[in-house]
XYZ file of C-alpha atoms in Angstrom:
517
model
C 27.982 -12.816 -39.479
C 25.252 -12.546 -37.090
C 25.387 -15.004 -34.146
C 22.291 -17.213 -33.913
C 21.852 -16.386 -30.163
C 21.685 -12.581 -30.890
C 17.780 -12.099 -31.714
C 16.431 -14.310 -28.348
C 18.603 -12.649 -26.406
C 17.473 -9.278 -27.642
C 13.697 -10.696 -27.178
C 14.817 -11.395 -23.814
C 16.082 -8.087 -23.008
C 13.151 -6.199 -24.662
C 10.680 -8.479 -22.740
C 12.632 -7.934 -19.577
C 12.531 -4.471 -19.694
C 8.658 -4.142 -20.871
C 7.322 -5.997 -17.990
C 9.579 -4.683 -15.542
C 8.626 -0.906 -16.618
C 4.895 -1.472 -16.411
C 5.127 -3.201 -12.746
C 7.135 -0.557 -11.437
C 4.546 2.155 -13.454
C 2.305 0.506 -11.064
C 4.525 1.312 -7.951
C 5.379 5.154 -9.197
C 1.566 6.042 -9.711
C 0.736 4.002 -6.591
C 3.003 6.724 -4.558
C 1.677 10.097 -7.877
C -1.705 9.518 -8.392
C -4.285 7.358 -5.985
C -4.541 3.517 -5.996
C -7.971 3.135 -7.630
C -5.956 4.776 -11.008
C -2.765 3.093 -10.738
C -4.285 -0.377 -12.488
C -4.791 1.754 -15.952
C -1.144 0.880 -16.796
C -2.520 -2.890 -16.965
C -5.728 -1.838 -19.623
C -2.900 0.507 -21.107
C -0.636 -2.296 -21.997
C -3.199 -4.654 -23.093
C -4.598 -2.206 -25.427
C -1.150 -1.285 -26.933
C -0.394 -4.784 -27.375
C -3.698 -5.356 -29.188
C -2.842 -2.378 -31.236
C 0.147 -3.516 -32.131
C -0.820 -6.370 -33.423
C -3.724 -5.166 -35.424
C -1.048 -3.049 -37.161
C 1.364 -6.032 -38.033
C -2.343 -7.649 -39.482
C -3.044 -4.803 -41.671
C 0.628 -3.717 -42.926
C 2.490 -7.175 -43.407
C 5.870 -7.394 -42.331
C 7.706 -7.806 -44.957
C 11.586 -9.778 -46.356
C 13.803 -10.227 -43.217
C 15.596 -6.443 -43.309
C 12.589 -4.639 -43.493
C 11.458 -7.415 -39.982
C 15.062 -6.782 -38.502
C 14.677 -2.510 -38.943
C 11.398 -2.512 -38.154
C 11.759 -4.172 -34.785
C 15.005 -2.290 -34.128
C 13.293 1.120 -34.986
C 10.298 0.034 -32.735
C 12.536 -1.003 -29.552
C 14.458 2.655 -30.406
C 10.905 4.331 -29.726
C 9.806 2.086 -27.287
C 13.088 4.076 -25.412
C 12.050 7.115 -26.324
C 8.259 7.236 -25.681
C 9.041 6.066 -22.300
C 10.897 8.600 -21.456
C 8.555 10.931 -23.157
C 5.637 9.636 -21.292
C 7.275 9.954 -17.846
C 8.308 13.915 -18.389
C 4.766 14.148 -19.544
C 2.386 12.298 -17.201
C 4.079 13.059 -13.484
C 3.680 16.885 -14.144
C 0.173 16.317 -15.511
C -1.615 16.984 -12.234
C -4.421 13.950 -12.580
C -6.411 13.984 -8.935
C -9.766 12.453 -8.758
C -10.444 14.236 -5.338
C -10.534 17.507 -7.519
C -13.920 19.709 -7.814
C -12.864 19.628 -12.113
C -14.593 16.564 -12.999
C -14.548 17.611 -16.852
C -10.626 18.698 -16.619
C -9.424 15.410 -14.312
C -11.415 13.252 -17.254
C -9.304 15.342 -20.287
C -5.862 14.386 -17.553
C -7.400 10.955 -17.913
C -6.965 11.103 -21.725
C -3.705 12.680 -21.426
C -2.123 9.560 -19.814
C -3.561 7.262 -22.121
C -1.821 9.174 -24.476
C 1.675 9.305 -23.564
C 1.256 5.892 -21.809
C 0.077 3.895 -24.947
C 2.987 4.741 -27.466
C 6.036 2.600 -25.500
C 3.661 -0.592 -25.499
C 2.511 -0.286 -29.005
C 6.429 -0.107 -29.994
C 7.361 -3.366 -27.648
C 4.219 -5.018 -28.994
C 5.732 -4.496 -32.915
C 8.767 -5.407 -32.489
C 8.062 -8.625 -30.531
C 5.576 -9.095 -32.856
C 7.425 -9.071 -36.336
C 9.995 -10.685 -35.280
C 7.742 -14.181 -34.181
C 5.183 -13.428 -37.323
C 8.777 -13.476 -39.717
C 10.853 -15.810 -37.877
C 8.045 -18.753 -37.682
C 10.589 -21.902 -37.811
C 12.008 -20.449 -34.452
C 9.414 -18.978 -32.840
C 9.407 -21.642 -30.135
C 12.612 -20.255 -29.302
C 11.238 -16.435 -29.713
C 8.692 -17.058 -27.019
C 10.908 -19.037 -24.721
C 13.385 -15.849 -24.438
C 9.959 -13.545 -24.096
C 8.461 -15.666 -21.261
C 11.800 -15.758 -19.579
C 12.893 -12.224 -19.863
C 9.082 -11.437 -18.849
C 9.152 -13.837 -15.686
C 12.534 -12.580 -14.571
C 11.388 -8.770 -15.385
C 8.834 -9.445 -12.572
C 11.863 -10.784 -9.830
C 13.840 -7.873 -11.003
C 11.237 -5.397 -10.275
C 11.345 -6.586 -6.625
C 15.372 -5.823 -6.714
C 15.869 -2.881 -8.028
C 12.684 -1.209 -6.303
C 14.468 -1.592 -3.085
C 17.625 -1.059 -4.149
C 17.452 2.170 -5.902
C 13.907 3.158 -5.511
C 11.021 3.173 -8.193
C 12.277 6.723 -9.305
C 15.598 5.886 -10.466
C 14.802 2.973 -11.840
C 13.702 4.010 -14.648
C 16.543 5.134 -16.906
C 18.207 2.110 -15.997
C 14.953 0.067 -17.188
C 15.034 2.429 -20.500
C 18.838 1.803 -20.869
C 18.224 -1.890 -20.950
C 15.293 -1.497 -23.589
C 17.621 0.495 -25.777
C 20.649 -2.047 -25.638
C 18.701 -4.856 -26.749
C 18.154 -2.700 -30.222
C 21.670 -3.666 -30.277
C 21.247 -7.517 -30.963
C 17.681 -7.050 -33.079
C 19.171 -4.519 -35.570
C 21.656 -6.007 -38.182
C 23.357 -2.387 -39.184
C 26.267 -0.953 -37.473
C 24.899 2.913 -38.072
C 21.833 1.324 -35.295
C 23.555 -0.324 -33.333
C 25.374 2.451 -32.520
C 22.828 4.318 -32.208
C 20.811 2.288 -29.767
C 24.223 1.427 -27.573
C 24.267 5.601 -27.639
C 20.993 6.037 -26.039
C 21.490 2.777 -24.027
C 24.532 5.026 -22.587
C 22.651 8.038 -22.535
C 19.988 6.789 -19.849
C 22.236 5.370 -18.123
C 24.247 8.963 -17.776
C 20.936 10.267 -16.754
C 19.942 8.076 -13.850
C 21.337 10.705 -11.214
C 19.459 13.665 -12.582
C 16.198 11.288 -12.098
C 14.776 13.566 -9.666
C 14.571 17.072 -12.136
C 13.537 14.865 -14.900
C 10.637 12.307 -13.397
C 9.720 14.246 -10.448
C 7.751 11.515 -8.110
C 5.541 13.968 -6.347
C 2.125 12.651 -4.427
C -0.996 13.700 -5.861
C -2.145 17.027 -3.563
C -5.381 15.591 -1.977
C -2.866 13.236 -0.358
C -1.628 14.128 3.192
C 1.944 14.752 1.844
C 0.838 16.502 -1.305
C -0.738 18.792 1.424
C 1.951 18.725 3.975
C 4.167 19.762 0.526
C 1.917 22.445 -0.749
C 0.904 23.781 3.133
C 4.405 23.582 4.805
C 7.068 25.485 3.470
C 9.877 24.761 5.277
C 8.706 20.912 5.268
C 11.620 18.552 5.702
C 11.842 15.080 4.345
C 13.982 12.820 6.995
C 13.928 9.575 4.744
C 12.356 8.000 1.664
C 11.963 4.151 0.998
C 10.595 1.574 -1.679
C 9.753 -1.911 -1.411
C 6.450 -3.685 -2.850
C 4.333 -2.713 0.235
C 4.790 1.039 -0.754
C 6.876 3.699 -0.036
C 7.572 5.193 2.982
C 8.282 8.880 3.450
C 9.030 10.345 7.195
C 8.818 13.991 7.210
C 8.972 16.615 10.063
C 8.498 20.412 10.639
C 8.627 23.351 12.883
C 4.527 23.315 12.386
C 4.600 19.564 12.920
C 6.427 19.471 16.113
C 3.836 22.051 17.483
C 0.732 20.334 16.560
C 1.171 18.413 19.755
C -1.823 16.069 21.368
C -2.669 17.160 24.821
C 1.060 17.982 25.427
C 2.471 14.569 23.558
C 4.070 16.367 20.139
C 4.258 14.931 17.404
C 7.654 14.441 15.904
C 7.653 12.889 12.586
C 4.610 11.815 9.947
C 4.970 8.686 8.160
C 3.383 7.868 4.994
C 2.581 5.154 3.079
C 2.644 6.275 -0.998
C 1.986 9.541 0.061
C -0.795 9.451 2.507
C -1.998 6.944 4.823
C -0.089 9.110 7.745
C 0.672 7.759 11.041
C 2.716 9.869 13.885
C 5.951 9.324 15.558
C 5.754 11.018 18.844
C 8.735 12.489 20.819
C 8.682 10.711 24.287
C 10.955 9.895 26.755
C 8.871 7.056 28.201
C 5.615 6.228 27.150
C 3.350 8.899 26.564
C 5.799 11.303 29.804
C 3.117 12.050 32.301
C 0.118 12.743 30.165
C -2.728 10.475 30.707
C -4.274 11.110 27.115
C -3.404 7.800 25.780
C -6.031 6.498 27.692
C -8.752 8.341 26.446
C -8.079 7.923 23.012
C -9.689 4.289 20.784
C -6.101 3.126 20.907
C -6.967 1.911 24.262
C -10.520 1.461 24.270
C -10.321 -2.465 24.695
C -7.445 -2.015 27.735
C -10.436 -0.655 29.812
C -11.686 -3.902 29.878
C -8.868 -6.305 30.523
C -5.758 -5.608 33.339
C -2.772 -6.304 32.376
C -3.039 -8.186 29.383
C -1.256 -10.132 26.634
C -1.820 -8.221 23.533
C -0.850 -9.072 20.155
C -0.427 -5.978 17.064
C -1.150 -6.464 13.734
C 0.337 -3.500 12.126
C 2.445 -0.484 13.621
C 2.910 2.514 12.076
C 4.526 4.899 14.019
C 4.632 3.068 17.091
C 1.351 4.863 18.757
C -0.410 1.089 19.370
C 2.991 0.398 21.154
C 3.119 3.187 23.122
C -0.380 2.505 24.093
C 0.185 -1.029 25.092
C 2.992 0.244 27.411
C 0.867 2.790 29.366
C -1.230 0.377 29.811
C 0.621 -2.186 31.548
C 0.231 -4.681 29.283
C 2.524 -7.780 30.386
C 3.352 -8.748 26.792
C 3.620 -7.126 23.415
C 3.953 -9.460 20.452
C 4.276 -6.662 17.560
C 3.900 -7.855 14.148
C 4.543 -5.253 11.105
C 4.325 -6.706 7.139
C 6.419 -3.580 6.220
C 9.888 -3.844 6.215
C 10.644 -0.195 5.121
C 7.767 0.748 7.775
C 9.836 -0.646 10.701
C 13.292 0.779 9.871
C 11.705 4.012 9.481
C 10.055 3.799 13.174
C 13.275 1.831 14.695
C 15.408 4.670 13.318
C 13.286 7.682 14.715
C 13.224 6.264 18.319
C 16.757 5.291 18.393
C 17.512 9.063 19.162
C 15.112 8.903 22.113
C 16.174 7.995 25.790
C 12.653 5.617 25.744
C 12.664 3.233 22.776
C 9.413 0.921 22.293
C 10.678 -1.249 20.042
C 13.540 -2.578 22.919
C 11.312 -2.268 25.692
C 11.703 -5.758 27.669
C 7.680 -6.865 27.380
C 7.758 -5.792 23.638
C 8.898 -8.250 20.495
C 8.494 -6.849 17.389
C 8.094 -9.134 14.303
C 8.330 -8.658 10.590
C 5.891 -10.880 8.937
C 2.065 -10.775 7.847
C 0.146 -10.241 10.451
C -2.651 -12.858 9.706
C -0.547 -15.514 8.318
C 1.833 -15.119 11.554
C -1.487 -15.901 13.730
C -2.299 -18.974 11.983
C 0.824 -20.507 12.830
C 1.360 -19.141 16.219
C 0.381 -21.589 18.995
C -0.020 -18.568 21.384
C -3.599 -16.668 22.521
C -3.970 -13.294 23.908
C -6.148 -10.992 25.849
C -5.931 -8.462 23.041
C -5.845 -8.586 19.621
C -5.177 -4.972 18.378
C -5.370 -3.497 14.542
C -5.485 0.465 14.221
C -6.202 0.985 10.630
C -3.824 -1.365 8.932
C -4.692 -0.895 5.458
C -3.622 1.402 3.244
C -4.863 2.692 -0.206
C -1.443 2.141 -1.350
C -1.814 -0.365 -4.548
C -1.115 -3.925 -4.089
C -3.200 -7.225 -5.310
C -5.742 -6.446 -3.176
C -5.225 -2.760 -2.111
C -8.328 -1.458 -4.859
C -10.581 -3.322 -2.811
C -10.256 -2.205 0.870
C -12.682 -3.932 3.172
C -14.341 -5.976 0.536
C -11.157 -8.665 -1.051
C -8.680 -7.867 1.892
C -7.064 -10.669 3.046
C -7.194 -9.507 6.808
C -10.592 -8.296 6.987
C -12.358 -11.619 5.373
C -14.557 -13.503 8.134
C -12.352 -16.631 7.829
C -9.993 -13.905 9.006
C -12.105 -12.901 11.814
C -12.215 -16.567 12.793
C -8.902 -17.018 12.869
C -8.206 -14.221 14.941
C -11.093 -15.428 17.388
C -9.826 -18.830 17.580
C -6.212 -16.995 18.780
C -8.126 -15.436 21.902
C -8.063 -16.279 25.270
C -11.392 -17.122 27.209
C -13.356 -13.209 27.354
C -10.397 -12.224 24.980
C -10.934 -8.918 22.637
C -10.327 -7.798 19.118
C -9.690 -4.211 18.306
C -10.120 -2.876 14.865
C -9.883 0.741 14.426
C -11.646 2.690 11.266
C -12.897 5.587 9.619
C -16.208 6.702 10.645
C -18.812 7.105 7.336
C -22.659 8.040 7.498
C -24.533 6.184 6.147
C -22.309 3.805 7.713
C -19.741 1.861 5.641
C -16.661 0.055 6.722
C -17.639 -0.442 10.661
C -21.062 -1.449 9.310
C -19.065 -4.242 7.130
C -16.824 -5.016 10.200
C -19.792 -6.094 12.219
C -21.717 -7.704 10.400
C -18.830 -10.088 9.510
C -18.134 -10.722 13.484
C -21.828 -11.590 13.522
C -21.492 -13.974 10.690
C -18.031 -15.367 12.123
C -20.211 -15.948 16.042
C -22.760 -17.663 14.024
C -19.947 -19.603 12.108
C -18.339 -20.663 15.650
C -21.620 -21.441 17.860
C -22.509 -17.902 18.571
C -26.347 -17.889 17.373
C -27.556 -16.779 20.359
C -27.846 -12.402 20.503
C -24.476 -12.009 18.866
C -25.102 -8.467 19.017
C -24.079 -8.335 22.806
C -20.250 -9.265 21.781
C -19.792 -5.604 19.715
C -19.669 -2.240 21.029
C -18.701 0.468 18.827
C -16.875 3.972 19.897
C -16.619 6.772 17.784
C -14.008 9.333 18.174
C -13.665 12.405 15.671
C -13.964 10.655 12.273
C -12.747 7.225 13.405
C -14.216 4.454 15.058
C -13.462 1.846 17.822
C -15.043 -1.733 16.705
C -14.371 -4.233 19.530
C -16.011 -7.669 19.709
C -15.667 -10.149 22.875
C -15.139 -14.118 22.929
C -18.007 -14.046 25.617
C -20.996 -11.278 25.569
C -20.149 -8.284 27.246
C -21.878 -8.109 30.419
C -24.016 -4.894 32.186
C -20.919 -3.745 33.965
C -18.855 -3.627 31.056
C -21.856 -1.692 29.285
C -21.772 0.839 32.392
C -18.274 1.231 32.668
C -18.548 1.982 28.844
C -20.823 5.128 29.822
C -18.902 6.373 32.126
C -15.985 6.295 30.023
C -18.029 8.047 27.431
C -18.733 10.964 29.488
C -15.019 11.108 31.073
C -13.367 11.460 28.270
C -16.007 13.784 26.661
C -15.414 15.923 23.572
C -16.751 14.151 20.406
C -16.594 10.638 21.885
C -19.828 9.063 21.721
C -21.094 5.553 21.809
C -22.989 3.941 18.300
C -23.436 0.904 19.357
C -23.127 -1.334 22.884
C -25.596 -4.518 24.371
C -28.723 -2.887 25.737
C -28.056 0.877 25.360
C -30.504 2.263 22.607
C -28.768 4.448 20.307
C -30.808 7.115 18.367
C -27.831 7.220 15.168
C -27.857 5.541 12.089
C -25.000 2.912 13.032
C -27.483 1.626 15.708
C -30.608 1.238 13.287
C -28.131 -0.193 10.337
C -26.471 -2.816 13.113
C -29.613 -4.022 14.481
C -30.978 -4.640 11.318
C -27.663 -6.906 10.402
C -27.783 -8.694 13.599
C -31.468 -9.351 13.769
């Protein structure tokens, strides 16, 4: 006789399992395909849960053994799309950055396709089973909230424990063990504990059968496809992404100015930042300082700097040649700073024990706000990614640390003349250092500033990134020279869009003036 606590807990199971699958779906194409496509698994669900209940509105559901092997038969191919979908979809090579519009939008289709099927079975069998069993469906949707809400926590769990890769089976194993409690046959529940076993059995060979492979217009799809003899030092998952460090002969030798480059680390496949092989920072090369990591150091001696965001260490390093007196270091990405602690370990220098350094693991904003402290410095080298979080699809627009009650908060943590740093990509027409200024002329006229805000920026383009600095107090005519002269020092493609008084003949200079006027 069937136990009355059977059929919640196999709703809870089945729930469990569904909404842990499509957050980690999220994570996997996060790291596959890139982060503007990743959020289709959330209009992929929703539509097969819509079509699953336009089904059970059209067909009935019929006396209680036709609800029971319904739902059982639909959990048994909710198992077995899933896995059909993941074979499918990560060797589909989907990659908006391709020339193939017309083929990329047919890939498009193709993931709909193979995606749809495991939430249209969930859907059913969640769905008969409350439509049929109406005097305890209060009970029904208790067990599917909870296994839902505690699908979410596990995510978190078992993405750090065993990765988003090899996860899977063991989600799919779950699925197919709840079939166990909703059929009422032994022949099904055999069968169901038989595939339950069967993922399980599988989770090692994860690898050969759901190959998690970047898309190849990301820098370690290229690195893969370009470097044969590519090695991969380390691979981890959490929720901020997952962090590959990979090194090479070719790697090694693509050295900057004599400083080599040991490792890469990426962030869901691209988003690279080097590890560089030192012995104390930067040896005895003096390129460091004539690169836009230390752009702002030209202007203050010796000073106390904070860092939002790491990566490999380079803003660090840079600190350190500079003679800065302290280093507060603060890095939201736990798998981020074991990766960079671990590579300079080996070294005889490392950065992250130097005595003027402390390195902290926390958000970088929400660590300001509660930090009674000010500095000279306030440094951030490209510290977003396109890896897909909350707010990751909307880079420079929703980002929590680029919002001008941001900028205000990171003004307000300044000392008297004090700096912020903000390094990004370089875009014409102008785009995100456009943005950047023309919130630190809205935050100056939030704070007092009204008068010429435009003398507190000066922007400094380097290759295809750009230095955006803006002062507590207006940067003054010898700063402006100094600038100039830095400008032609360092040379190459270093060039100056924007600083107080200099009249630029670039597209920056017309955009900015436009902003701040």
């Amino acid at each position: 006789m069937e136990k009355r606590w059977t059929l919640p807990v196999g709703v809870f199971l089945l729930s469990l399992a569904t909404l842990t699958l499509e957050i980690m779906q999220v994570r996997v194409f996060s790291v596959t395909l890139w982060h503007h496509l990743t959020y289709m698994v959330i209009t992929v669900a929703m539509l097969g849960f819509g079509a699953s209940g336009a089904y059970v509105a059209i067909k009935g559901v019929g006396d209680e053994s036709q609800v029971r092997r319904t739902a059982g038969r639909a959990v048994i191919g909710f198992a077995l799309s899933t896995i059909l979908s993941f074979i499918v979809v990560l060797r589909i090579p989907l990659d908006t950055f391709m020339a193939n519009s017309a083929v990329q939008l047919s890939f498009i289709f193709l993931y709909y396709l193979f995606l749809l099927p495991p939430f249209f079975f969930t859907g059913l069998a969640i769905t008969v089973l409350m439509t049929h069993y109406v005097r305890m469906v209060h009970k029904l949707y208790f067990w599917n909230l909870l296994g839902s809400a505690l699908g979410a926590a596990i995510f978190l769990i078992l993405l750090q424990k065993i990765g988003g890769d090899y996860s899977l089976f063991l989600i799919i194993g779950f699925a197919s063990l709840s079939g166990i409690l909703i059929y009422v046959d032994n022949r099904s529940r055999i069968l169901a504990l038989a595939l339950g076993i069967i993922c399980f059995i599988l989770i090692p060979a994860t690898p050969y059968i759901f190959p998690v492979t970047p898309a190849a217009s990301k820098a370690l799809g290229m690195f893969q496809n370009e470097i044969p003899d590519l090695q991969t030092i380390s691979s981890e998952w959490n929720p901020c992404g997952r962090i590959d460090v990979v090194t090479a002969p070719k790697i090694r030798q693509q050295g900057l100015a004599g400083i080599h480059v040991d490792k890469v680390f990426t962030i869901d496949g691209d988003a690279y930042t080097f590890a560089y092989d030192v012995d104390k920072p930067w040896g005895e090369e003096k390129f460091i300082g004539k690169t836009l990591y230390s752009t702002a150091y030209h202007f203050k001696k010796e000073p106390k700097v904070a860092i939002i965001g790491l990566g490999g260490g380079a803003d660090i390093l840079t600190a350190l040649h500079q003679e800065a007196r302290e280093i507060t270091a603060v890095e939201i990405n736990s798998a981020m700073l074991n990766a960079a602690r671990a590579h300079y370990a080996g070294f005889k220098y490392n950065p992250y024990t130097a005595d003027r350094v402390t390195v902290i693991h926390e958000e970088g904003r929400s660590f300001l706000r509660r930090s009674p402290e000010k500095y000279d410095i306030i440094q951030m080298s490209g510290v977003d990614t396109w890896t897909a979080l909350s707010s990751g699809a909307y880079v420079l627009s929703e980002n929590y640390i680029y919002t001008t009650e941001a900028f205000e908060e990171y003004f307000k943590h300044l000392n008297d003349g004090g700096i912020l740093s903000m390094i990004r990509w370089v875009f014409d027409p102008p785009r995100e250092t456009l943005r950047l200024c023309s919130q630190g002329v809205q935050m100056l006229r939030n704070l007092g500033h009204t008068r010429v805000p435009q003398n507190h920026f000066i922007v400094l383009k380097q290759s295809f990134l750009a230095s955006f600095l803006v002062k507590k107090t207006a940067f003054t005519r010898k700063e402006v020279k100094m600038l100039q002269e830095m400008e032609k020092e360092w040379g190459g493609d270093t060039k100056i869009l924007y600083a107080p008084g200099l009249k630029g003949d670039n597209t920056f200079y017309r955009y900015f003036q436009a902003v701040a006027d």
